[in-house]
Amino acid sequence: MVKIVNMEPLNPTLIKITLEAPHIAKKVKAGQFGILRVSEDGERFPLTIEDWDIEKGTISFVFQIAGASTQLMSYKKPGEYIADVVGPLGHPTDLSNAKSVCVVAGGSGCAIGFPVIRELNKMGVDVDAVIGFRNKDLVVLEKEISALTNECIVMTDDGSYARKGLVTEGLQSLIDSGKKYDKVITLGPLPMMKFVCKLTEKYGIKTLASMNPIMIDGTGMCGGCRLTVGGETKFACVDGPEFDGHLIDFDEAIARSTRYVPHEKKRHEEACNLFKKEVE
Amino acid sequence: MANMSMVKNPMPSQDPLVRGRNFDEVALGYTEEQVKSEAARCLNCKIPHCRKGCPVNLNIPAFIKAAGEGNYEEAYRIISLDSSLPAVCGRVCPQENQCEKFCNRGIKGESVAIGRIERFVADYHNAQPNIEVVKPEPNGHKVAVVGSGPASLTCAGDLAKRGYAVTIFEALHTPGGVLVYGIPEFRLPKAIVAKEIEGLKALGVEIKTDWVVGKVIDIAELREEYDAVFIGSGAGLPQFLKIPGENLKGVYSANEFLTRINLMKAYKEDAMTPITHPKKAAIVGGGNVAMDAARCALRLGAEEVSIVYRRGFDELPARKEEIHHAQEEGIQFRTLRGPVEIQGDMKTGVTGIKCQVMELGEPDEKGRRRPVPVEGEFEVVEADVVVIAIGTSPNPLIRQTTQNLEFNKKGGIVADDEKGQTSLENVFAGGDVVTGAATVILAMGAGKKSAAAIDEYIKSKK
């Protein structure tokens, strides 16, 4: 059982959950993830570790309600418990030799990109960011990210806030303005990362994409998270979660991510109905 | 009176047609009457050859004698002197290659059904209310055990009985290792594993689940904090065929398929963890894990389940009993078929496996006849779920994070046969992480030897 220290809605779709896990807080580095289980008999799902506090012995995750488990987790209150958290898993983000980096993130990817930006800033690396959201209401961490970056471009799909358009357009304008990057790090939905990688490939900018496929154990045991990188099969959990974005077979990753969509939909509806019943 | 019947008392089992559609245990276990009758087949030989076939050297004639007299608790006491997991071993040990292989009754007719008697005794004991456990006097020493499969549980149990404070570090949320994620409910009910683990806890063993050694704590830290470390982390890394189409939707490693079903209970109607219910399943491989996967696929409702294996039927490495059970349940064996491509497309996923038709050639170095392709002959096995069950290798996490620990070419830890001593002074290892994928009882034997060696090592340091 893992105690919930805090629950903080960041926007109408994103929630930050802080858990008591001193042993994990002591070891985690930017880019690593954890696996959570909300209830006994619940499913295991991975989330990138967004923040941690060694002194307080806590770790935080930012999650979007995407299915039944995250729905159930969103109902939890501080002081309550979830069944399990295990981590830190995967390799930390490779920040070596970076001098000038652009972090390109979308939606909940902005939250998990935050510790990477913070780490780069601490290392004295020049960092820019392009962060994208569907609309104004969903914008998160703009202030925090702006404070740590030279330039932070906010994009919204519908133009209801800041610039209208996709993150690739924001990145394109930075490149056009003469910015030279030796690394781009991209985090967010698979199609977004696919197009970010297509763009950076054109300019020959080394790009790391943070992959978050379906997995069970997170330790290399199930192979469910496998993906093709440069023609070879890799496990996101132990070989990643970040890979050279120009070598990832995104179309295969997108196809694999849809494996359990009907099941997820059904369970999600059940979880929502359960809540409705409780409220009534 | 000795029972001179040439054959074992048959094991009562669920009807194949019924059991093929449920996850309940296949073998139902002997009745008291059957146990007594079977125990009477044991000749209590002066030189009990059966014992040399047992990796933990159980006092087989003694426990059978006690069981025959209806003294089941005494029989249990005798077993537990040498084995920490009798209810498990009675079910999943390959007795035909071990104790029962050396039984004198087996020379003419069938051996005594040692495993079935052991199972009865363990189940009898576990069914008793308020089993009293005497906690041993603590000796002031601490041992860390990595993993909670059969090697680790045995090592932990033996050390706890000697008064050590043992802490088990398990990566998953439930202890038991392959006993909970790998072996299906219908062969080894999870309640039985849980019961055995409760027994260890009652002895004072602490189990930390959700701790991945190599990530949240490493071997160097454990060596500092504990007097000795035992690594029994198993062989959990799945191997793939490395042929086209292997990453299509519907293609599983046996580990993933079985973990979803066994550990995550995906076979249950209301399970949170999903699994694809196959119409036609093809399982690649011929070992016990392949049989387990095939029989699980059938129980998920598949109309057709095939084992696809590149050698011949006689070369199947699975236990005869498992093959027999699978056949009874209607699993098809497509032997001499070597997969060359998994067919399908990104959208719908897998549709079949294209196989090279083989014939048997000369024996290889192990004496198994080598499969040789029949030029130009291919066959497609239709399937909407494919499970790759061709073996596993040791998990690389400890290898990647432990300096000066010696590993072999296959990624296993180098440890001596007798003690499990590794290249690091207070670090011992045993089970699949040393040998590569093997059996529960061999892992238990290794755990037992290491427990004795750890005891000796710590005492020698005083």
XYZ file of C-alpha atoms in Angstrom:
742
model
C 0.000 0.000 0.000
C 1.287 3.434 -0.924
C 0.076 6.581 0.781
C -1.164 9.505 -1.302
C 0.303 12.731 0.043
C -1.321 15.117 -2.391
C -3.711 15.310 -5.334
C -3.603 18.460 -7.401
C -5.607 19.075 -10.571
C -3.375 20.958 -13.024
C -6.076 21.525 -15.600
C -9.426 19.917 -16.446
C -7.690 16.775 -17.749
C -4.396 16.507 -15.867
C -3.914 15.586 -12.214
C -0.693 15.548 -10.240
C -0.518 12.770 -7.657
C 2.182 12.768 -4.994
C 3.037 9.509 -3.247
C 5.067 8.559 -0.229
C 7.998 6.550 -1.626
C 11.276 7.617 0.023
C 13.257 4.710 -1.437
C 12.296 5.727 -4.973
C 12.768 9.474 -4.366
C 16.353 8.734 -3.324
C 17.193 7.015 -6.619
C 15.141 8.583 -9.401
C 16.662 10.659 -12.224
C 14.917 12.715 -14.899
C 13.321 10.573 -17.593
C 12.702 7.470 -15.471
C 9.270 6.012 -14.875
C 7.270 4.098 -12.352
C 4.539 1.457 -12.585
C 1.390 1.939 -10.569
C -1.529 -0.188 -9.548
C -4.524 1.538 -8.057
C -6.279 -1.384 -6.390
C -5.710 -5.032 -5.626
C -6.617 -6.881 -8.836
C -6.051 -3.637 -10.713
C -3.892 -3.420 -13.825
C -0.297 -2.222 -13.840
C 0.404 0.902 -15.882
C 3.522 3.011 -16.429
C 3.837 6.759 -15.831
C 6.909 8.958 -16.071
C 8.041 10.338 -12.717
C 7.383 14.072 -12.900
C 8.899 15.309 -9.664
C 10.482 14.059 -6.456
C 11.591 15.324 -3.073
C 14.329 13.424 -1.264
C 13.788 15.344 1.989
C 10.062 14.647 2.120
C 10.478 11.191 0.609
C 7.858 11.750 -2.067
C 7.505 11.240 -5.804
C 4.912 12.733 -8.157
C 3.252 11.665 -11.363
C 1.078 13.683 -13.696
C -1.667 11.670 -15.302
C -4.471 12.131 -17.714
C -7.679 10.170 -17.330
C -7.186 7.751 -20.185
C -8.870 4.591 -18.993
C -10.443 2.826 -16.067
C -7.360 2.766 -13.832
C -6.560 6.444 -14.191
C -10.268 7.200 -13.729
C -10.253 5.281 -10.441
C -7.035 6.986 -9.374
C -8.588 10.395 -10.017
C -11.241 9.648 -7.368
C -8.575 9.183 -4.683
C -7.959 11.744 -1.976
C -4.837 12.687 -0.005
C -4.366 10.329 2.938
C -5.827 7.421 0.992
C -3.760 4.664 -0.570
C -3.093 3.064 -3.911
C -2.017 -0.590 -4.044
C 1.458 -0.296 -5.545
C 4.177 1.854 -7.007
C 7.443 0.464 -8.307
C 10.402 2.363 -9.706
C 12.508 4.073 -10.782
C 12.496 2.089 -14.026
C 14.161 2.606 -17.394
C 17.244 4.662 -18.132
C 17.425 8.366 -17.234
C 17.292 10.822 -20.150
C 20.660 11.022 -21.886
C 21.648 14.641 -21.354
C 25.356 14.123 -21.994
C 27.172 16.483 -24.380
C 24.129 18.699 -24.759
C 24.880 22.384 -25.269
C 21.744 23.687 -26.864
C 18.514 21.735 -26.517
C 14.909 22.228 -27.515
C 12.237 20.299 -25.620
C 9.117 19.774 -27.718
C 6.179 18.479 -25.726
C 2.441 18.090 -25.997
C -0.305 17.687 -23.390
C 0.759 15.536 -20.455
C 4.165 15.313 -22.162
C 4.773 18.867 -20.918
C 4.539 17.671 -17.342
C 6.956 14.816 -17.848
C 9.277 17.076 -19.851
C 9.487 19.446 -16.918
C 12.118 17.527 -14.864
C 14.241 17.204 -18.013
C 14.097 20.971 -18.563
C 14.920 21.563 -14.905
C 17.896 19.215 -15.097
C 19.214 20.827 -18.297
C 18.838 24.254 -16.737
C 20.771 23.071 -13.683
C 23.550 21.830 -15.951
C 23.796 25.251 -17.551
C 22.558 24.057 -20.932
C 20.726 26.508 -23.220
C 17.157 25.253 -23.327
C 14.173 26.306 -25.396
C 10.765 24.712 -25.234
C 7.763 24.341 -27.480
C 4.719 23.183 -25.560
C 1.402 22.401 -27.184
C -2.149 21.945 -25.921
C -5.569 21.409 -27.454
C -6.955 24.670 -26.071
C -6.486 27.456 -23.534
C -8.060 25.555 -20.632
C -5.514 22.774 -20.890
C -2.342 24.877 -20.721
C -0.119 23.785 -17.812
C 3.309 24.649 -16.388
C 3.754 27.594 -18.751
C 5.203 29.818 -16.021
C 7.493 27.154 -14.599
C 8.845 26.145 -17.987
C 9.250 29.749 -19.154
C 11.323 30.519 -16.066
C 13.835 27.772 -16.911
C 14.110 28.294 -20.674
C 15.490 30.988 -22.962
C 12.442 30.836 -25.108
C 9.182 29.020 -24.488
C 6.640 28.904 -27.290
C 3.102 27.907 -26.347
C 0.874 26.510 -29.084
C -2.823 25.649 -28.993
C -4.586 23.553 -31.610
C -7.565 25.924 -31.791
C -5.729 29.212 -31.256
C -7.705 29.993 -28.074
C -4.445 30.904 -26.382
C -0.985 32.029 -27.539
C -0.102 30.760 -31.027
C -2.492 28.657 -33.076
C -1.029 25.543 -34.577
C 0.984 22.420 -33.878
C 4.240 22.105 -31.950
C 6.060 21.319 -35.185
C 5.178 24.822 -36.410
C 6.631 26.314 -33.226
C 9.818 24.305 -33.624
C 10.017 25.261 -37.301
C 9.867 28.958 -36.412
C 12.670 28.571 -33.853
C 14.813 26.836 -36.457
C 13.926 29.513 -39.022
C 14.934 32.242 -36.598
C 18.463 30.822 -36.737
C 18.491 28.753 -33.534
C 20.956 25.879 -33.683
C 20.196 22.831 -31.532
C 22.398 19.827 -30.961
C 19.499 17.903 -29.453
C 15.715 17.885 -29.489
C 13.830 15.946 -26.829
C 10.204 15.190 -27.601
C 7.498 13.930 -25.266
C 3.799 13.480 -25.914
C 1.341 11.612 -28.124
C 2.877 9.225 -30.685
C 1.661 11.052 -33.842
C 3.039 14.340 -32.489
C 6.434 12.810 -31.767
C 6.437 11.165 -35.191
C 6.079 14.533 -36.933
C 8.572 16.275 -34.651
C 11.093 13.568 -35.591
C 10.298 13.971 -39.292
C 11.032 17.688 -39.015
C 14.282 17.369 -37.072
C 15.490 14.644 -39.425
C 15.316 17.189 -42.234
C 17.677 19.434 -40.303
C 19.863 16.637 -38.985
C 19.149 17.419 -35.321
C 19.609 14.416 -33.048
C 16.228 13.723 -31.429
C 15.212 11.676 -28.428
C 11.604 10.515 -28.276
C 10.132 9.358 -24.966
C 8.083 6.199 -25.554
C 5.307 5.057 -23.260
C 3.930 1.802 -24.670
C 1.691 -0.787 -23.008
C 3.714 -2.796 -20.515
C 3.174 -5.037 -17.508
C 6.258 -5.529 -15.372
C 8.596 -2.790 -16.582
C 11.671 -4.946 -15.946
C 12.129 -6.701 -19.289
C 10.014 -9.703 -18.459
C 6.956 -9.489 -20.694
C 8.220 -7.915 -23.900
C 4.815 -6.274 -24.396
C 6.481 -2.869 -24.731
C 8.685 -3.906 -27.635
C 9.184 -1.603 -30.580
C 11.360 -1.495 -33.648
C 14.283 0.918 -33.509
C 16.671 0.945 -36.455
C 15.325 -2.420 -37.612
C 15.952 -4.058 -34.245
C 13.422 -5.027 -31.585
C 13.929 -3.071 -28.350
C 12.103 -3.132 -25.025
C 10.994 0.357 -23.963
C 11.195 -0.633 -20.288
C 14.824 -1.725 -20.083
C 16.372 -0.342 -23.284
C 14.492 2.988 -23.113
C 12.113 4.640 -22.520
C 13.894 7.153 -24.787
C 15.178 6.243 -28.217
C 16.696 7.910 -31.256
C 13.532 9.348 -32.790
C 14.858 9.036 -36.325
C 15.155 5.256 -35.974
C 11.809 4.496 -34.301
C 9.119 2.754 -36.363
C 6.313 5.060 -35.203
C 3.636 3.480 -37.389
C 4.231 0.127 -35.737
C 4.245 1.755 -32.281
C 0.932 3.482 -33.064
C -0.606 0.207 -34.263
C 0.609 -1.614 -31.136
C -0.788 1.090 -28.867
C -4.320 0.276 -30.083
C -4.189 -3.382 -28.987
C -6.748 -3.114 -26.207
C -8.860 -0.096 -27.164
C -12.254 -1.874 -26.964
C -11.431 -3.392 -23.560
C -10.209 -0.032 -22.272
C -13.387 1.727 -23.435
C -15.619 -0.817 -21.723
C -13.712 -0.735 -18.420
C -13.544 3.055 -18.517
C -17.310 3.338 -18.870
C -17.749 0.930 -15.981
C -15.412 3.019 -13.826
C -17.362 6.182 -14.672
C -20.682 4.511 -13.884
C -19.317 3.288 -10.585
C -18.490 6.853 -9.658
C -21.887 8.150 -10.775
C -23.553 5.555 -8.557
C -21.422 6.591 -5.595
C -22.264 10.235 -6.137
C -25.986 9.503 -6.313
C 0.387 -55.893 3.361
C 2.270 -54.611 0.386
C 0.157 -53.625 -2.564
C 1.717 -55.494 -5.493
C -0.301 -53.769 -8.215
C 1.924 -53.034 -11.223
C 0.304 -49.663 -11.825
C -0.137 -46.469 -9.841
C -3.487 -45.529 -8.416
C -4.740 -43.261 -11.201
C -4.999 -39.556 -10.399
C -8.611 -38.393 -10.315
C -8.876 -35.562 -12.856
C -11.443 -33.249 -14.368
C -12.867 -34.546 -17.637
C -10.760 -33.194 -20.548
C -13.747 -31.696 -22.361
C -14.934 -29.876 -19.252
C -11.558 -28.722 -17.958
C -10.543 -27.351 -21.361
C -13.005 -24.537 -20.721
C -12.190 -23.662 -17.108
C -9.138 -22.608 -15.109
C -9.816 -24.943 -12.162
C -7.162 -27.439 -11.205
C -6.962 -30.392 -13.616
C -5.732 -33.034 -11.164
C -8.069 -33.389 -8.214
C -5.756 -35.235 -5.813
C -5.907 -38.615 -4.124
C -8.443 -39.568 -1.490
C -7.193 -40.961 1.848
C -8.054 -44.430 0.637
C -5.995 -43.971 -2.514
C -3.047 -42.596 -0.560
C -2.998 -45.595 1.743
C -3.287 -47.983 -1.175
C -0.510 -46.202 -3.058
C 1.737 -45.933 0.017
C 1.401 -49.690 0.385
C 3.093 -50.090 -2.994
C 6.332 -48.702 -1.482
C 8.694 -51.540 -0.493
C 10.640 -49.305 1.934
C 13.840 -50.450 0.233
C 17.036 -50.785 2.269
C 18.811 -48.603 -0.263
C 16.206 -46.034 -1.277
C 17.313 -45.142 -4.814
C 14.411 -42.711 -5.079
C 16.220 -40.289 -2.748
C 19.182 -39.859 -5.077
C 16.794 -38.688 -7.775
C 15.517 -35.885 -5.562
C 17.426 -32.593 -5.796
C 16.570 -31.837 -2.145
C 17.155 -35.444 -0.972
C 13.744 -35.838 0.647
C 13.411 -38.858 2.983
C 10.877 -40.428 0.655
C 10.397 -43.925 2.182
C 9.943 -42.406 5.649
C 7.226 -39.961 4.661
C 5.451 -42.573 2.566
C 5.488 -44.959 5.520
C 3.964 -42.318 7.794
C 1.357 -41.446 5.175
C 0.491 -45.139 4.748
C -0.183 -45.341 8.466
C -2.483 -42.337 8.245
C 0.061 -40.224 10.122
C -0.157 -37.322 7.714
C 1.204 -34.633 10.021
C 4.234 -36.783 10.730
C 4.672 -37.318 6.987
C 4.497 -33.551 6.516
C 7.078 -33.001 9.251
C 9.481 -35.390 7.516
C 9.001 -33.659 4.161
C 9.450 -30.186 5.570
C 12.848 -31.106 7.013
C 14.113 -30.904 3.427
C 11.529 -29.061 1.366
C 9.932 -25.665 1.909
C 7.311 -26.082 -0.796
C 5.785 -29.585 -0.674
C 2.363 -28.619 -2.048
C 4.115 -27.030 -5.026
C 6.565 -29.884 -5.651
C 3.858 -32.513 -5.381
C 2.240 -30.784 -8.334
C 4.902 -29.499 -10.674
C 8.038 -31.615 -10.135
C 8.959 -33.797 -13.117
C 8.960 -36.858 -10.831
C 9.298 -39.242 -13.769
C 12.822 -37.882 -14.323
C 13.684 -37.706 -10.630
C 12.573 -39.756 -7.618
C 10.140 -41.967 -9.517
C 12.727 -42.717 -12.208
C 14.847 -44.562 -9.608
C 11.986 -46.310 -7.758
C 12.519 -50.076 -7.637
C 8.855 -50.698 -8.398
C 9.459 -48.990 -11.717
C 11.697 -51.808 -12.928
C 8.642 -54.026 -13.424
C 5.566 -51.888 -13.896
C 5.028 -48.334 -12.708
C 6.930 -46.604 -9.924
C 5.229 -45.580 -6.699
C 3.335 -42.294 -7.259
C 5.639 -40.390 -4.899
C 4.549 -36.953 -6.129
C 0.849 -37.703 -5.686
C 1.391 -38.877 -2.118
C 3.497 -35.795 -1.363
C 0.743 -33.580 -2.728
C -1.883 -35.252 -0.551
C 0.237 -34.861 2.584
C 0.913 -31.181 1.914
C -2.733 -30.434 1.114
C -3.850 -32.309 4.236
C -1.491 -30.225 6.365
C -2.488 -26.938 4.719
C -6.177 -27.690 5.289
C -5.679 -27.899 9.066
C -6.853 -24.855 10.990
C -4.393 -22.936 13.193
C -1.163 -24.443 12.048
C 1.294 -23.599 14.775
C 4.666 -22.308 13.709
C 7.531 -22.104 16.133
C 9.564 -19.018 15.337
C 13.233 -19.853 15.610
C 15.501 -17.969 18.022
C 17.087 -15.047 16.092
C 20.858 -15.391 15.643
C 21.471 -11.707 14.978
C 22.453 -12.003 11.307
C 20.718 -10.568 8.267
C 20.488 -12.031 4.784
C 19.005 -10.386 1.676
C 17.318 -12.603 -0.906
C 16.734 -11.241 -4.412
C 13.611 -12.576 -6.115
C 10.866 -14.757 -4.665
C 10.664 -17.764 -6.952
C 11.376 -21.342 -5.864
C 15.159 -20.882 -5.365
C 14.690 -17.778 -3.239
C 11.756 -19.102 -1.205
C 13.694 -22.268 -0.361
C 16.837 -20.369 0.554
C 14.847 -17.882 2.645
C 12.935 -20.645 4.434
C 16.047 -22.655 5.264
C 17.861 -19.572 6.576
C 14.866 -18.414 8.617
C 14.677 -21.856 10.242
C 18.315 -21.371 11.272
C 17.480 -18.053 12.959
C 18.520 -15.569 10.267
C 16.577 -12.361 9.689
C 15.745 -12.745 6.004
C 14.440 -9.998 3.721
C 13.179 -10.926 0.268
C 13.199 -8.267 -2.467
C 10.601 -8.956 -5.163
C 10.134 -6.808 -8.285
C 6.458 -7.681 -8.872
C 3.543 -6.860 -6.579
C 2.992 -10.494 -5.555
C 5.687 -12.882 -4.322
C 6.187 -16.313 -5.885
C 8.062 -15.590 -9.105
C 7.349 -18.109 -11.843
C 4.981 -19.953 -9.499
C 2.565 -17.015 -9.708
C 3.230 -15.409 -13.074
C 4.188 -18.465 -15.115
C 2.560 -21.710 -14.052
C -1.207 -21.565 -14.679
C -3.902 -21.859 -12.045
C -5.114 -25.194 -13.433
C -1.721 -26.795 -12.729
C -0.818 -24.899 -9.571
C -3.585 -22.967 -7.828
C -2.306 -19.598 -6.656
C -3.916 -20.073 -3.241
C -1.438 -22.900 -2.656
C 1.530 -20.690 -3.439
C 0.098 -17.976 -1.179
C -0.255 -20.498 1.622
C 3.390 -21.580 1.307
C 4.459 -17.943 1.377
C 2.333 -17.281 4.467
C 4.268 -20.124 6.069
C 7.548 -18.335 5.366
C 6.215 -15.080 6.770
C 5.181 -16.925 9.913
C 8.819 -17.984 10.244
C 9.702 -14.293 10.274
C 10.741 -13.787 6.631
C 10.108 -10.202 5.513
C 8.957 -9.753 1.913
C 9.380 -6.410 0.192
C 7.332 -6.445 -3.000
C 7.684 -3.731 -5.676
C 11.453 -3.544 -5.100
C 13.476 -3.939 -8.276
C 17.036 -4.841 -7.363
C 19.360 -3.118 -9.807
C 17.101 -0.063 -9.890
C 15.861 1.036 -6.477
C 18.644 -0.749 -4.631
C 21.696 -2.507 -6.011
C 23.757 -5.513 -4.987
C 26.576 -3.324 -3.620
C 24.143 -1.658 -1.212
C 22.677 -5.004 -0.167
C 26.197 -6.340 0.524
C 26.805 -3.401 2.834
C 23.564 -3.743 4.710
C 23.337 -7.543 5.001
C 25.786 -10.246 6.065
C 25.136 -12.116 2.833
C 23.073 -11.856 -0.350
C 21.379 -14.657 -2.288
C 20.392 -13.905 -5.890
C 17.557 -16.056 -7.209
C 16.152 -13.648 -9.744
C 15.404 -16.318 -12.342
C 15.433 -16.261 -16.116
C 12.708 -13.822 -16.989
C 13.811 -12.247 -20.255
C 11.792 -13.656 -23.167
C 13.511 -14.771 -26.344
C 11.957 -14.005 -29.704
C 12.327 -15.716 -33.091
C 13.696 -12.613 -34.838
C 11.549 -13.215 -37.917
C 9.381 -10.673 -39.794
C 6.006 -9.827 -38.284
C 6.899 -10.576 -34.690
C 5.748 -7.161 -33.463
C 2.280 -7.411 -35.013
C -0.730 -7.057 -32.727
C -1.694 -10.446 -31.331
C 1.869 -11.745 -31.033
C 2.825 -12.377 -27.422
C 5.867 -13.664 -25.621
C 4.851 -16.615 -23.435
C 5.841 -14.492 -20.445
C 3.429 -11.729 -21.379
C 0.597 -14.106 -22.293
C 0.959 -16.135 -19.097
C 1.594 -13.125 -16.841
C -1.565 -11.444 -18.065
C -3.521 -14.625 -17.391
C -1.918 -15.907 -14.183
C -0.628 -12.902 -12.278
C -3.089 -10.317 -13.594
C -6.086 -12.713 -13.822
C -6.986 -11.523 -17.322
C -9.021 -14.694 -17.889
C -11.667 -13.482 -15.453
C -14.706 -11.779 -16.910
C -14.296 -8.603 -14.838
C -10.487 -8.357 -14.970
C -8.953 -4.910 -15.359
C -6.010 -6.328 -17.324
C -6.936 -7.114 -20.925
C -5.964 -10.082 -23.072
C -6.871 -10.952 -26.645
C -9.200 -13.957 -26.623
C -8.068 -16.064 -29.566
C -10.223 -17.879 -32.097
C -7.229 -19.707 -33.475
C -4.046 -19.694 -31.433
C -0.617 -20.903 -32.483
C 2.034 -21.493 -29.848
C 5.632 -21.658 -31.043
C 7.824 -23.995 -28.973
C 7.627 -27.457 -27.448
C 8.468 -27.128 -23.759
C 6.325 -27.029 -20.634
C 5.779 -23.298 -21.053
C 4.444 -23.876 -24.567
C 2.027 -26.508 -23.199
C 0.892 -24.067 -20.490
C 0.328 -21.308 -23.048
C -1.580 -23.654 -25.377
C -3.848 -24.897 -22.622
C -4.467 -21.314 -21.446
C -5.382 -20.263 -24.993
C -7.904 -23.101 -25.109
C -9.407 -22.013 -21.787
C -9.764 -18.457 -23.115
C -12.207 -19.949 -25.608
C -10.084 -20.672 -28.673
C -11.679 -22.996 -31.215
C -8.349 -24.258 -32.401
C -4.979 -24.312 -30.661
C -1.796 -25.576 -32.311
C 1.684 -26.210 -31.010
C 4.142 -25.295 -33.757
C 7.482 -27.019 -33.216
C 10.430 -27.362 -35.563
C 11.519 -30.839 -34.467
C 9.498 -34.074 -34.309
C 6.893 -35.171 -31.775
C 9.375 -37.432 -29.969
C 11.744 -34.508 -29.536
C 9.220 -32.321 -27.652
C 11.043 -31.235 -24.481
C 7.867 -30.900 -22.364
C 6.965 -33.429 -19.664
C 5.123 -36.444 -21.082
C 2.244 -35.805 -18.697
C 1.837 -32.236 -19.953
C 1.872 -33.353 -23.581
C -0.658 -36.046 -22.746
C -2.939 -33.564 -20.971
C -2.673 -31.146 -23.887
C -3.551 -33.916 -26.362
C -6.515 -35.025 -24.281
C -7.813 -31.471 -24.332
C -7.596 -31.302 -28.112
C -4.438 -29.254 -28.660
C -3.034 -29.975 -32.129
C 0.637 -30.701 -32.602
C 2.119 -29.324 -35.797
C 5.608 -30.689 -35.467
C 8.417 -30.380 -38.019
C 7.236 -26.869 -38.788
C 9.802 -24.079 -38.485
C 8.319 -20.551 -38.426
C 9.854 -18.241 -41.018
C 7.394 -15.346 -41.007
C 4.463 -14.113 -38.980
C 1.816 -12.916 -41.398
C -0.720 -10.140 -41.006
C -0.936 -6.375 -41.223
C -0.604 -3.439 -38.871
C -4.317 -2.750 -38.704
C -5.816 -6.184 -38.032
C -2.710 -7.769 -36.543
C -1.544 -11.333 -36.958
C -3.326 -13.732 -39.329
C -0.977 -16.726 -39.384
C 2.501 -18.186 -39.280
C 4.300 -19.251 -42.422
C 6.313 -22.358 -41.619
C 9.106 -24.164 -43.369
C 8.301 -27.864 -43.457
C 11.127 -29.877 -41.875
C 12.288 -33.468 -41.754
C 14.550 -35.095 -39.200
C 18.251 -35.277 -39.972
C 21.321 -36.346 -38.046
C 21.383 -36.103 -34.222
C 22.897 -32.909 -32.783
C 25.453 -32.700 -29.938
C 22.699 -33.409 -27.385
C 21.551 -36.475 -29.345
C 18.304 -34.853 -30.523
C 17.701 -35.280 -34.235
C 18.235 -32.032 -36.041
C 15.406 -30.584 -38.160
C 16.351 -30.105 -41.814
C 14.249 -27.968 -44.214
C 12.357 -29.789 -46.977
C 13.330 -27.669 -49.960
C 10.489 -25.444 -51.167
C 7.793 -26.834 -48.853
C 5.930 -24.340 -46.710
C 2.706 -24.379 -44.732
C 0.681 -21.547 -43.222
C -0.839 -22.093 -39.784
C -3.758 -19.698 -39.402
C -3.876 -17.791 -36.121
C -5.180 -14.563 -34.644
C -3.006 -15.002 -31.558
C 0.583 -16.234 -31.671
C 2.573 -16.992 -28.528
C 6.344 -17.302 -28.701
C 7.448 -19.880 -26.136
C 10.998 -20.678 -27.193
C 12.747 -19.932 -23.919
C 13.950 -17.182 -21.632
C 17.308 -15.831 -20.507
C 18.384 -14.249 -17.212
C 17.222 -10.694 -16.673
C 19.996 -8.179 -17.412
C 19.206 -5.643 -14.644
C 21.625 -7.099 -12.080
C 24.269 -7.680 -14.745
C 24.058 -4.039 -15.826
C 24.362 -2.683 -12.299
C 26.781 -4.967 -10.416
C 30.515 -4.527 -10.749
C 32.856 -7.515 -10.468
C 30.055 -10.057 -10.512
C 30.999 -12.675 -13.087
C 28.500 -13.733 -15.766
C 28.635 -16.454 -18.421
C 28.099 -16.034 -22.148
C 24.371 -16.654 -21.847
C 23.989 -13.883 -19.277
C 23.763 -16.215 -16.274
C 25.640 -15.619 -13.022
C 28.712 -17.799 -12.587
C 28.275 -19.695 -9.310
C 29.787 -22.960 -8.067
C 27.564 -26.039 -8.132
C 27.902 -27.025 -4.510
C 27.462 -23.718 -2.720
C 26.246 -21.165 -5.200
C 29.243 -18.971 -4.339
C 29.687 -16.177 -6.925
C 32.753 -14.110 -7.744
C 31.781 -11.690 -4.952
C 32.580 -12.732 -1.399
C 29.248 -12.611 0.399
C 27.082 -13.077 -2.683
C 25.519 -16.431 -3.567
C 23.235 -17.320 -6.464
C 21.095 -20.229 -7.602
C 18.214 -21.329 -9.789
C 17.492 -20.185 -13.321
C 19.679 -17.070 -12.977
C 22.647 -19.478 -12.860
C 21.491 -22.419 -14.999
C 19.160 -20.741 -17.477
C 15.515 -21.826 -17.566
C 15.146 -25.187 -15.762
C 12.724 -26.703 -13.240
C 11.206 -25.634 -9.932
C 12.828 -28.458 -7.989
C 16.322 -27.839 -9.389
C 15.995 -24.210 -8.342
C 14.859 -25.346 -4.904
C 17.857 -27.676 -4.658
C 20.161 -24.757 -5.457
C 18.438 -22.513 -2.910
C 18.841 -25.182 -0.273
C 22.555 -25.659 -0.961
C 23.134 -21.921 -0.883
C 21.308 -21.564 2.426
C 23.683 -24.126 3.959
C 26.670 -22.386 2.377
C 25.544 -18.962 3.605
C 25.118 -20.357 7.112
C 28.605 -21.842 6.974
C 30.078 -18.612 5.561
C 28.549 -16.359 8.208
C 29.499 -18.711 11.043
C 33.069 -18.916 9.752
C 33.351 -15.131 9.954
C 32.454 -14.938 13.619
